[in-house]
mmCIF file of C-alpha atoms and ligand atoms in Angstrom:
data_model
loop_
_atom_site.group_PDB
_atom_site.id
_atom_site.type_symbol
_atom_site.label_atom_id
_atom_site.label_comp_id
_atom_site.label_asym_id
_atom_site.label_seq_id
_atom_site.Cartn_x
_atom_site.Cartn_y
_atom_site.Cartn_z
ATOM 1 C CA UNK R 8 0.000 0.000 0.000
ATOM 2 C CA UNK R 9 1.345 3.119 -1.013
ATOM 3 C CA UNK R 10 2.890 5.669 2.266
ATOM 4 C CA UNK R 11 0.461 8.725 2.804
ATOM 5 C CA UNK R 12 0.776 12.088 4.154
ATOM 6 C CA UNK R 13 -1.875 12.724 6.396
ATOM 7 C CA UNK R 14 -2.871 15.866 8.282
ATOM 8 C CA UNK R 15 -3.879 14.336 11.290
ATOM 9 C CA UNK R 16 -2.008 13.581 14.912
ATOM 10 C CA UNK R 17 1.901 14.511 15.357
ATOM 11 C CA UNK R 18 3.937 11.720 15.916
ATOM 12 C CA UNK R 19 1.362 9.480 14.589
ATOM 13 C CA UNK R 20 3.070 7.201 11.445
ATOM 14 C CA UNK R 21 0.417 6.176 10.061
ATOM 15 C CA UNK R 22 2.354 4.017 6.965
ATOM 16 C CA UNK R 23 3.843 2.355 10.450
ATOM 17 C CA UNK R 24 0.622 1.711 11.460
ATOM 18 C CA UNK R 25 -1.027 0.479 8.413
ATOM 19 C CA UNK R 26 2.060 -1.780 7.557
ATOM 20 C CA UNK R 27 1.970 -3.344 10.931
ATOM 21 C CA UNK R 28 -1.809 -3.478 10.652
ATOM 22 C CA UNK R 29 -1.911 -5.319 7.501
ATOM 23 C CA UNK R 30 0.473 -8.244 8.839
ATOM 24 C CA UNK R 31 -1.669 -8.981 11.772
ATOM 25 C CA UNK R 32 -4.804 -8.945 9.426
ATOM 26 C CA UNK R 33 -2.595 -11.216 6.398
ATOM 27 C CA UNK R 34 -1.644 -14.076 9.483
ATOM 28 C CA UNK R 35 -5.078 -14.155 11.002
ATOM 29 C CA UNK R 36 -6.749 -14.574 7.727
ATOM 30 C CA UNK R 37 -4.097 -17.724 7.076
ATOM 31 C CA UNK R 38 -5.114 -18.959 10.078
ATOM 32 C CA UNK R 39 -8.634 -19.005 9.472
ATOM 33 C CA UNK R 40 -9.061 -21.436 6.485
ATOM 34 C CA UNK R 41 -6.755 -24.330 8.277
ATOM 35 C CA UNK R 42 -6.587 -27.614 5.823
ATOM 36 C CA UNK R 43 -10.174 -28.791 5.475
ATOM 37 C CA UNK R 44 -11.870 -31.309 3.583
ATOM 38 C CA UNK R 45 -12.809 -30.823 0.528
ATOM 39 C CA UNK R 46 -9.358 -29.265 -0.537
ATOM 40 C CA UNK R 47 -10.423 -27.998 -3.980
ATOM 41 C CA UNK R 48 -13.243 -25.265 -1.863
ATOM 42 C CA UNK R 49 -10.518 -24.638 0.470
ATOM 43 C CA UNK R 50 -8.294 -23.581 -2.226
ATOM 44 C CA UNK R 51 -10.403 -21.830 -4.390
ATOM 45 C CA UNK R 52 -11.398 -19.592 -1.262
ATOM 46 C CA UNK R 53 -7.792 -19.222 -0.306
ATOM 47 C CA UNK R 54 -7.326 -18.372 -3.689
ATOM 48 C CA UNK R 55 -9.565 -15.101 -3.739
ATOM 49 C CA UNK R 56 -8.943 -14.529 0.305
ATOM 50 C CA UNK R 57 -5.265 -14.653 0.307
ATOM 51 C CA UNK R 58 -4.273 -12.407 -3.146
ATOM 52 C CA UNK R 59 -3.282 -9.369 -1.496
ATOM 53 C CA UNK R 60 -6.240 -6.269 -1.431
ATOM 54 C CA UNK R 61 -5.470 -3.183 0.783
ATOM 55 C CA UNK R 62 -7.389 -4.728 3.401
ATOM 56 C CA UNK R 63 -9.150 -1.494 4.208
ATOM 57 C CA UNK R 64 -12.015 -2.985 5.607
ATOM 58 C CA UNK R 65 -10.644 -5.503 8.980
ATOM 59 C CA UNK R 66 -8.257 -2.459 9.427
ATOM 60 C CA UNK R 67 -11.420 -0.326 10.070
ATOM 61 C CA UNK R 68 -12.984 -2.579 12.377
ATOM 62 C CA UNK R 69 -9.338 -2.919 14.736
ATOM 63 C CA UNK R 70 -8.841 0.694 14.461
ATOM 64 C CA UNK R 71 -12.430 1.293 15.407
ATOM 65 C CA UNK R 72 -12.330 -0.918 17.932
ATOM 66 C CA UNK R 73 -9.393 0.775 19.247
ATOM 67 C CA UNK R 74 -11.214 4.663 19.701
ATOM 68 C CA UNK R 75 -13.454 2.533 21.828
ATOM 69 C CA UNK R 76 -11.735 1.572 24.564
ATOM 70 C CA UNK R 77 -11.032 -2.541 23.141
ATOM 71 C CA UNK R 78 -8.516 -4.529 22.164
ATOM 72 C CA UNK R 79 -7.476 -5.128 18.097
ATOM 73 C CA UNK R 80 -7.127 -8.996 19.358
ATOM 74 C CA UNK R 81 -10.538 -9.059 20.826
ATOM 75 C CA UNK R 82 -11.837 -7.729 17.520
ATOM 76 C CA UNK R 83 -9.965 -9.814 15.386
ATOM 77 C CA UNK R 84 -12.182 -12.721 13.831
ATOM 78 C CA UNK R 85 -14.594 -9.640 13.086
ATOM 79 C CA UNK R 86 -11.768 -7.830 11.282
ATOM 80 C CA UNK R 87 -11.343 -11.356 9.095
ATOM 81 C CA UNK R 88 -14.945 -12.036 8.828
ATOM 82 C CA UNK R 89 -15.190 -8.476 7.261
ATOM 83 C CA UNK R 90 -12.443 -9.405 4.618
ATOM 84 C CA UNK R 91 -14.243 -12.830 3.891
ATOM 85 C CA UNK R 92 -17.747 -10.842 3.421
ATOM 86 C CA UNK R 93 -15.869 -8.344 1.170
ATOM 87 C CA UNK R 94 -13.664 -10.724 -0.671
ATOM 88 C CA UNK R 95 -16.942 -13.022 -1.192
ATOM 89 C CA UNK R 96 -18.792 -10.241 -3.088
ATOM 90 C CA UNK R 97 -15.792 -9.502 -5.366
ATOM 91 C CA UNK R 98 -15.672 -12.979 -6.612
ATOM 92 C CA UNK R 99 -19.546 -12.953 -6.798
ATOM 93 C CA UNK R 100 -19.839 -9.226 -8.637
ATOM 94 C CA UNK R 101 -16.777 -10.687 -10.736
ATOM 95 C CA UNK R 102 -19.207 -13.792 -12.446
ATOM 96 C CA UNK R 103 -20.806 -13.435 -15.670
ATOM 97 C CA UNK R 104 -23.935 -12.666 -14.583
ATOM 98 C CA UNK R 105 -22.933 -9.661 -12.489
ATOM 99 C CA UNK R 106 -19.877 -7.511 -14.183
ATOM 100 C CA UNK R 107 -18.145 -10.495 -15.976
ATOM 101 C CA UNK R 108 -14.439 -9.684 -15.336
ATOM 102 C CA UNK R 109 -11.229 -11.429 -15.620
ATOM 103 C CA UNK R 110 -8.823 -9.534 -13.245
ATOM 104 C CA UNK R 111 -9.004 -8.596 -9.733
ATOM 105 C CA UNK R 112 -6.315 -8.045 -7.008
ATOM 106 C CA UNK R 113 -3.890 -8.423 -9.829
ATOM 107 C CA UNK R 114 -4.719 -12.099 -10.581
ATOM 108 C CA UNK R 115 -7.328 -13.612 -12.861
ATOM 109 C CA UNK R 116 -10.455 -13.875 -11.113
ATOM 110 C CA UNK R 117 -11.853 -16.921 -9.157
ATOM 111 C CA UNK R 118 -14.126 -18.342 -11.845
ATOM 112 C CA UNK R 119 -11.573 -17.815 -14.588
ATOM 113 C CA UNK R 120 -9.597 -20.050 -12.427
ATOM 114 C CA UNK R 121 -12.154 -22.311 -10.248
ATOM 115 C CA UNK R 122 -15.129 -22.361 -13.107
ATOM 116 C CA UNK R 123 -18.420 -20.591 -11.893
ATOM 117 C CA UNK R 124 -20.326 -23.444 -9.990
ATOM 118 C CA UNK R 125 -16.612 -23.001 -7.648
ATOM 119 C CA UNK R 126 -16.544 -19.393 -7.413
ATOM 120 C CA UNK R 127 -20.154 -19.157 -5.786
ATOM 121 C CA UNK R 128 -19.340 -22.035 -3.759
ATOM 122 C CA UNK R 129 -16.168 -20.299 -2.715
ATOM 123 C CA UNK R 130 -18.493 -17.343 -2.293
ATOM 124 C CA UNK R 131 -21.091 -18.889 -0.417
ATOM 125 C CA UNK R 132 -18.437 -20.534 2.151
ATOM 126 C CA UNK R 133 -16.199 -17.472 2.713
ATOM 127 C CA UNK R 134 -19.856 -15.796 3.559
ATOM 128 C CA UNK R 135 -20.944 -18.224 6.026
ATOM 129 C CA UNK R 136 -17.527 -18.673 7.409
ATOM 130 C CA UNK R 137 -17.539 -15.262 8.454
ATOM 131 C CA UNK R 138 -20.785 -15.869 10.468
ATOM 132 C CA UNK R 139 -18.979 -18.544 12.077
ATOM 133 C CA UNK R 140 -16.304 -16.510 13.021
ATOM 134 C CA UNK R 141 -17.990 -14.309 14.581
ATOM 135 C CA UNK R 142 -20.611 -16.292 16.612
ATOM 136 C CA UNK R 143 -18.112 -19.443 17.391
ATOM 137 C CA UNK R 144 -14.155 -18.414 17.818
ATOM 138 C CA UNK R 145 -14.314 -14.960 18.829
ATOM 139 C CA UNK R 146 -13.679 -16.228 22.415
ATOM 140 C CA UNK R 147 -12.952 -13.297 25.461
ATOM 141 C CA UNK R 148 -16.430 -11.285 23.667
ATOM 142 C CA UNK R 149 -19.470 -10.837 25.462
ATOM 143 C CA UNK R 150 -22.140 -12.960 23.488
ATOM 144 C CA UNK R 151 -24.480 -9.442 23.449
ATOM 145 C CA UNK R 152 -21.952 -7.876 21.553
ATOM 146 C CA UNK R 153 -21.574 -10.522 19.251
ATOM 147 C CA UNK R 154 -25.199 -11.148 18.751
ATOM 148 C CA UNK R 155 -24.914 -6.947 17.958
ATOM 149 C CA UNK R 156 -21.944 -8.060 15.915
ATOM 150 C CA UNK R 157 -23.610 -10.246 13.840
ATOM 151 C CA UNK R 158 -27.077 -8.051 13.246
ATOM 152 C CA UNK R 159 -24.961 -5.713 11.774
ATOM 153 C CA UNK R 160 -22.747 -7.909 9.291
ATOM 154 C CA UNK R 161 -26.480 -9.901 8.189
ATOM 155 C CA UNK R 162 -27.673 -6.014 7.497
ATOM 156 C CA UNK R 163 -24.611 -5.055 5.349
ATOM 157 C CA UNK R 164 -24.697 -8.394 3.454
ATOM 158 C CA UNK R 165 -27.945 -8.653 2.935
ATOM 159 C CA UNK R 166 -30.658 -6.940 0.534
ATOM 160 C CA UNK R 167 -30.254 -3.390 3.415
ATOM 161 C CA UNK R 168 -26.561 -3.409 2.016
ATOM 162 C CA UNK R 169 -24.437 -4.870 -0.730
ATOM 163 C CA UNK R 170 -27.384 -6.956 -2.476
ATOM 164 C CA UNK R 171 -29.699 -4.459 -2.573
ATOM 165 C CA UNK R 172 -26.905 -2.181 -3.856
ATOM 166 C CA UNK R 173 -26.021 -4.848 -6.175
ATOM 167 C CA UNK R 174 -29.026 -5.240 -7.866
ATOM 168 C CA UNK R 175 -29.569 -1.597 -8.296
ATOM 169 C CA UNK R 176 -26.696 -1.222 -9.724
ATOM 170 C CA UNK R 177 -27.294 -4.151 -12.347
ATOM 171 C CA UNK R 178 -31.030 -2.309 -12.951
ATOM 172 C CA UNK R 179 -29.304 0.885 -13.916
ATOM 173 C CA UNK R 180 -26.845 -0.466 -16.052
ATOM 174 C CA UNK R 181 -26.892 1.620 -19.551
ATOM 175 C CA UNK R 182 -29.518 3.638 -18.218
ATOM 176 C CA UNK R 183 -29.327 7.163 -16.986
ATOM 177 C CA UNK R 184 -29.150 7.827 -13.390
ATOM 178 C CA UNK R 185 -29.667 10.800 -11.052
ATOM 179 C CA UNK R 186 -27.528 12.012 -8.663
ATOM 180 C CA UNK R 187 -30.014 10.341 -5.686
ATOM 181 C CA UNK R 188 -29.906 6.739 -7.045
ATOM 182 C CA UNK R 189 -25.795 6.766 -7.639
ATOM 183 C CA UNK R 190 -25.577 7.394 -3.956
ATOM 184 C CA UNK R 191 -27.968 4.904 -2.764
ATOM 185 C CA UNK R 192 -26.258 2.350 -4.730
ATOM 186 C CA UNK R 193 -23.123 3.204 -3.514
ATOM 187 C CA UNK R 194 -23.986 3.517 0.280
ATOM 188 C CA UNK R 195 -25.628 -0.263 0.120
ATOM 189 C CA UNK R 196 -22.838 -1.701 -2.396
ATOM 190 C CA UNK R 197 -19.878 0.128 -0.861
ATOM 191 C CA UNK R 198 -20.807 2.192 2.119
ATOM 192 C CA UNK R 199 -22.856 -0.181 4.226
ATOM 193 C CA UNK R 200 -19.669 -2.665 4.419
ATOM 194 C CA UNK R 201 -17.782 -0.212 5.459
ATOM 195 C CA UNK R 202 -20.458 1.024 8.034
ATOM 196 C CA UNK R 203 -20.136 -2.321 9.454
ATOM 197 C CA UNK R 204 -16.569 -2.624 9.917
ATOM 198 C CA UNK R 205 -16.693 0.503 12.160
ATOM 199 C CA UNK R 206 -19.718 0.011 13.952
ATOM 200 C CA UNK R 207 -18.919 -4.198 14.365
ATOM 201 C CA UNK R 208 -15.468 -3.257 16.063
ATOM 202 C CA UNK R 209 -16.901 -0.482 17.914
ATOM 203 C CA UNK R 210 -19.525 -3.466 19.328
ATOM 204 C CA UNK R 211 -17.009 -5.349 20.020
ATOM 205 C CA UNK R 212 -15.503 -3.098 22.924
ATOM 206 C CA UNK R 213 -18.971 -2.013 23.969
ATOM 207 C CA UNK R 214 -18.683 1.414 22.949
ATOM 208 C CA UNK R 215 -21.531 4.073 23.877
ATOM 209 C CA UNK R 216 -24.610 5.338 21.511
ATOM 210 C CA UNK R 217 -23.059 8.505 20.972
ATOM 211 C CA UNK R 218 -19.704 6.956 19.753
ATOM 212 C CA UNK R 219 -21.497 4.448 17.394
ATOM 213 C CA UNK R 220 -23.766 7.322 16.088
ATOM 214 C CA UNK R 221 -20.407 9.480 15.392
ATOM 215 C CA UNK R 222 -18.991 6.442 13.681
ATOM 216 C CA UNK R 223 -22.063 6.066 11.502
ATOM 217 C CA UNK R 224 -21.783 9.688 10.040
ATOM 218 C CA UNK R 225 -17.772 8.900 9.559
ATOM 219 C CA UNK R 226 -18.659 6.085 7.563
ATOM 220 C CA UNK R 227 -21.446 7.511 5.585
ATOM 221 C CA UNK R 228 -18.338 10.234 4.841
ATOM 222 C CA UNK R 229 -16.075 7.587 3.627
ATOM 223 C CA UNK R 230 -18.187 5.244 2.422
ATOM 224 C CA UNK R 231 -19.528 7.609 -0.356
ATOM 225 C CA UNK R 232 -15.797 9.351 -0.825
ATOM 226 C CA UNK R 233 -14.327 5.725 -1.466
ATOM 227 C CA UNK R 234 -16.708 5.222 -3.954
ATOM 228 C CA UNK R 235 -15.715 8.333 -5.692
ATOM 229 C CA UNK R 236 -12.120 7.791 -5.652
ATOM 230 C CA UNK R 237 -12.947 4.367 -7.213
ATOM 231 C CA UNK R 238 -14.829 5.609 -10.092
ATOM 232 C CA UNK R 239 -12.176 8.196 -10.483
ATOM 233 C CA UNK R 240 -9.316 5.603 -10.491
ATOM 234 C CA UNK R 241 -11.461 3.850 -12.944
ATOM 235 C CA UNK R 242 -10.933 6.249 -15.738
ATOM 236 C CA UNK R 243 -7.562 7.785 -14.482
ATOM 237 C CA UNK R 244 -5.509 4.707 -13.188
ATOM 238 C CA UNK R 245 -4.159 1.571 -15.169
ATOM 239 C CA UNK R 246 -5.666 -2.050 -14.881
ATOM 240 C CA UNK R 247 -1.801 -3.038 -13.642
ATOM 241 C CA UNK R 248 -1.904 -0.364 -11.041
ATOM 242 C CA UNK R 249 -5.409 -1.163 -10.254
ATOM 243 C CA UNK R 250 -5.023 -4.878 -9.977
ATOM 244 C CA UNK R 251 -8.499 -4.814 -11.921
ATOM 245 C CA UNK R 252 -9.270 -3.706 -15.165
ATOM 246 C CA UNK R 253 -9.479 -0.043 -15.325
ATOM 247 C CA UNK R 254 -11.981 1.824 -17.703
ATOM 248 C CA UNK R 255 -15.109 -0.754 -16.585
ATOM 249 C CA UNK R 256 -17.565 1.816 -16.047
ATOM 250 C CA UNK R 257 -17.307 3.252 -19.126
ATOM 251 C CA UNK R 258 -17.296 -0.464 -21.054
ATOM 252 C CA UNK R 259 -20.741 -1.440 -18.820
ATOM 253 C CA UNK R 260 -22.694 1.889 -19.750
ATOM 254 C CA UNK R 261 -22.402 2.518 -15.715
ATOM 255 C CA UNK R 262 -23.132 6.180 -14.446
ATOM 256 C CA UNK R 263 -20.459 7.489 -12.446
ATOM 257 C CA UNK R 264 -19.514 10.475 -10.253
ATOM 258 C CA UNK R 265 -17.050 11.674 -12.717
ATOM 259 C CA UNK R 266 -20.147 10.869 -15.471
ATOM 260 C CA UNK R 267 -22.481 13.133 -13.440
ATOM 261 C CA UNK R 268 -20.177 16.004 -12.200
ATOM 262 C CA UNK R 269 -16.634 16.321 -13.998
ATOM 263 C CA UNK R 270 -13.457 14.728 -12.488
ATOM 264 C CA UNK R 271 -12.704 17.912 -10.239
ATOM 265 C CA UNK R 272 -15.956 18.129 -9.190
ATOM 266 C CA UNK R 273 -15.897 14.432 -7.861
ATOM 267 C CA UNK R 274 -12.440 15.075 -6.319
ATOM 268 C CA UNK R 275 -13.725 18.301 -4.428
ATOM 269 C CA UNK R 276 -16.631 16.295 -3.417
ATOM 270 C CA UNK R 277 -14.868 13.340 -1.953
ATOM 271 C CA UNK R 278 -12.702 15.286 -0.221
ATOM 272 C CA UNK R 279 -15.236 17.741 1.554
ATOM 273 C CA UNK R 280 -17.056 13.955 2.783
ATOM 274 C CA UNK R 281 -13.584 12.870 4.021
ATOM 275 C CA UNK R 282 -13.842 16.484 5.958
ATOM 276 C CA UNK R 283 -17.714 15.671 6.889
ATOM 277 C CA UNK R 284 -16.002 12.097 8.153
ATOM 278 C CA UNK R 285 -13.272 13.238 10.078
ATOM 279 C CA UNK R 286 -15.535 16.189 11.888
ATOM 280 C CA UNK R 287 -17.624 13.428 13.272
ATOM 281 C CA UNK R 288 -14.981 11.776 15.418
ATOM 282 C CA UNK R 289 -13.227 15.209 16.515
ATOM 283 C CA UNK R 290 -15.088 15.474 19.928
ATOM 284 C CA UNK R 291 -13.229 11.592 20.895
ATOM 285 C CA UNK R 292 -10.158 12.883 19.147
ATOM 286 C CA UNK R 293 -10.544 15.709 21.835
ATOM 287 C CA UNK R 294 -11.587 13.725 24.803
ATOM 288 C CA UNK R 295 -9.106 11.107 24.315
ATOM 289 C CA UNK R 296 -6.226 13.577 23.980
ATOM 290 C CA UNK R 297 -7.200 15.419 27.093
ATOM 291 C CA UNK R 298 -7.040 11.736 29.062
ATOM 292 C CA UNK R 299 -3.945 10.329 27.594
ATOM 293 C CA UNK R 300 -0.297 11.182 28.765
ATOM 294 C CA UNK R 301 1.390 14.046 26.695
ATOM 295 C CA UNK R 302 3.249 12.853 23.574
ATOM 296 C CA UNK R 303 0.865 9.591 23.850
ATOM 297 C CA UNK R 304 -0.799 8.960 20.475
ATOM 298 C CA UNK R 305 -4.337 9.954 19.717
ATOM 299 C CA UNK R 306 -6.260 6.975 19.892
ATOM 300 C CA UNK R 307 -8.848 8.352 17.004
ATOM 301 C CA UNK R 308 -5.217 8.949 14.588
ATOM 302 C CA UNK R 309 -5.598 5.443 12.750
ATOM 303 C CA UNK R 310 -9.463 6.456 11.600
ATOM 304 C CA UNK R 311 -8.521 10.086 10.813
ATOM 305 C CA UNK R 312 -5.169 8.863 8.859
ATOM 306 C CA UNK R 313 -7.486 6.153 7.097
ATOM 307 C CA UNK R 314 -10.182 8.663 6.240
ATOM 308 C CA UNK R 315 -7.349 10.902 4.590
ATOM 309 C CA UNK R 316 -6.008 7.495 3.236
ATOM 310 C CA UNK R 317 -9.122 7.260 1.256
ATOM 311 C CA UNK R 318 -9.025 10.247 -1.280
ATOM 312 C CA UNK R 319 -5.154 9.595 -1.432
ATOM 313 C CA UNK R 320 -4.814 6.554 -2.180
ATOM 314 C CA UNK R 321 -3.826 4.919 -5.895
ATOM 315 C CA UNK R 322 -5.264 2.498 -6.619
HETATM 316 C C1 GRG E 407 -24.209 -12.813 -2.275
HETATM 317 C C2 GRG E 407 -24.744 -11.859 0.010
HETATM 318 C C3 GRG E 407 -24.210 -11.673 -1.362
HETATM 319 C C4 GRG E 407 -23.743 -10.461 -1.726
HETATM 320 C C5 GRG E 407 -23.079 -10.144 -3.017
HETATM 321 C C6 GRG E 407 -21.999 -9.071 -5.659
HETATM 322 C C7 GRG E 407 -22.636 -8.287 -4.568
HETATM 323 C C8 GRG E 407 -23.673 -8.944 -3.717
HETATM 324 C C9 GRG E 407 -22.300 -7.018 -4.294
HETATM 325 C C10 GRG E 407 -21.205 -6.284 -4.984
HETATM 326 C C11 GRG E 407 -20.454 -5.486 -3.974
HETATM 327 C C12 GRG E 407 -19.220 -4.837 -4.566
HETATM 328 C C13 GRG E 407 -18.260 -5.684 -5.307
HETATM 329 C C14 GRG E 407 -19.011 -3.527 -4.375
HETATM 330 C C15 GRG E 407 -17.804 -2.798 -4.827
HETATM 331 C C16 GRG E 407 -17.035 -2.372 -3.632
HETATM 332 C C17 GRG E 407 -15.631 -1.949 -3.981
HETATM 333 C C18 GRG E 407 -15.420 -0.532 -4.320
HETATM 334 C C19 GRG E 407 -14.663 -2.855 -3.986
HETATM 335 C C20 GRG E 407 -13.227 -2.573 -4.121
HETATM 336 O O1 GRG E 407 -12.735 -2.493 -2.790
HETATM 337 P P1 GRG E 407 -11.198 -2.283 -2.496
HETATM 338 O O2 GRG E 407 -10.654 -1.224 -3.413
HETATM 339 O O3 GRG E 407 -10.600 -3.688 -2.944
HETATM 340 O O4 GRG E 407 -11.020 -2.054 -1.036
HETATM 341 P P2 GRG E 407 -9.366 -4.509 -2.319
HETATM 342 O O5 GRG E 407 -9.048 -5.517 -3.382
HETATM 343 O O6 GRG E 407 -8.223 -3.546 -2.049
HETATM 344 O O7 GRG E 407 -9.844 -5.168 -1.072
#
């Protein structure tokens, strides 16, 4: 993942962070698809699970945990169930049926490899495996907060979040679309998995009403910014770069940000939601700074560095 500059906490490193981040997320992910009959499902979930991706989302959920008071180990098989719920709808929105592509995280994509009939299976399992995660090794947790847990990952999976996004996205496709629809799509298809990462870790330390309603509006913020960068990307960035191919909105007739408003419009817009996002968390950014010993970092740095992260990043 590329290094940032971020405007938020001194002495924070946040390309530190991230990098040390992203190992603990790579092992636990390893560790949770252990040698299991049958092999060939195993593999072709490994397969999509284990090709790399900025791993954004479990990152979210530790560093959101975090802000509230918990532990990144506690919140750990949520952080990897996130990543399996993510990964599963980029294999699925990768089939034929759906967007039909043949490269993603820089590798050809699970049914080009597995066939179809494997890639939904793969799908299917890395969806339910989450659920698993969640409700049967996520030992040390509270069972309310799990049960909280997994209301919220059923919501953003289901027909409230990325299906319902899904399929009016598929509806729209070579049609013309307002300004209204493009952002509901993109808060079910996009934001409402990210939603859940925050609000999930925050569960998983027990955090208060008013710091789950502040992370809500954060990840409304980023949730529709990281959908702007992405069509951006789309028509600026290359497929190597990408990992995916690049210039897919334009081949699928798909209204975009950049479509509806000009590329600097759709930058200036992402960033002032990144602004809207970060705004949101300033009163725990306060409160923990007043409580923590001077020179300690800012417990609310990692979500304000990854909200900045957002409308920086490359690819
Ligand atoms: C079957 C329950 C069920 C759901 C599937 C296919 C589908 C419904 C929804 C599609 C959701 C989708 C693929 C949205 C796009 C989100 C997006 C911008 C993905 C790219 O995320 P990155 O850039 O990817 O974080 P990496 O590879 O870095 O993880």
């Amino acid at each position: 993942m590329a290094a940032v500059a971020t405007t938020t906490g001194k002495g924070f490193d946040f390309s530190a962070y991230l990098e040390s981040a992203r190992q603990r997320v790579e092992a636990a992910l390893e560790a949770a698809l252990p040698p299991e009959r049958p092999e060939s499902l195993r593999e072709a979930m490994r397969y999509s699970l284990l090709a790399g991706g900025k791993r954004l989302r479990p990152i979210l959920c530790l560093a959101a945990c975090e802000l509230a008071g918990g532990s990144s180990q506690a919140a750990m098989p949520t952080a990897v169930a996130l990543e399996m719920v993510h990964t599963m709808s980029l294999i699925h929105d990768d089939l034929p049926a759906m967007d039909n592509d043949d490269l993603r995280r820089g590798r050809p994509t699970n049914h080009k490899v597995y066939g179809e009939a494997n890639a939904i299976l793969a799908g299917d399992a890395l969806l339910t495996r989450a659920f698993e995660l969640v409700a049967l090794r996520s030992p040390g947790v509270p069972a309310e907060r799990l049960l909280a847990v997994v209301g919220e990952l059923s919501l953003a999976s289901g027909a409230p979040g990325l299906v319902g996004g899904q399929v009016v996205d598929l509806e729209c496709e070579g049609k013309s679309v307002d300004l209204d629809t493009l952002e509901y799509i993109h808060l079910h298809k996009t934001g409402a998995l990210l939603r859940a990462c925050v609000i999930c870790g925050a569960h998983i330390a027990g955090a208060s009403n008013a710091l789950l309603e502040a992370l809500g509006t954060y990840a409304r913020g980023i949730g529709l910014a990281f959908q702007i960068i992405d069509d951006i990307l789309d028509v600026t960035a290359s497929s190597e770069v990408l990992g995916k191919t690049a210039g897919k909105d334009l081949t699928a007739d798909k209204t975009t940000y950049p479509k509806l408003l000009g590329l600097e419009e759709s930058r200036q817009r992402a960033e002032a939601l990144v602004a809207e996002a970060k705004a949101a968390l300033a009163p725990f950014a306060a409160d923990a700074a007043a409580t923590v010993i001077p020179g300690a970092v800012d417990p609310a740095a990692p979500l304000l560095a990854l909200a900045d992260y957002i409308t920086s990043r490359d690819r």
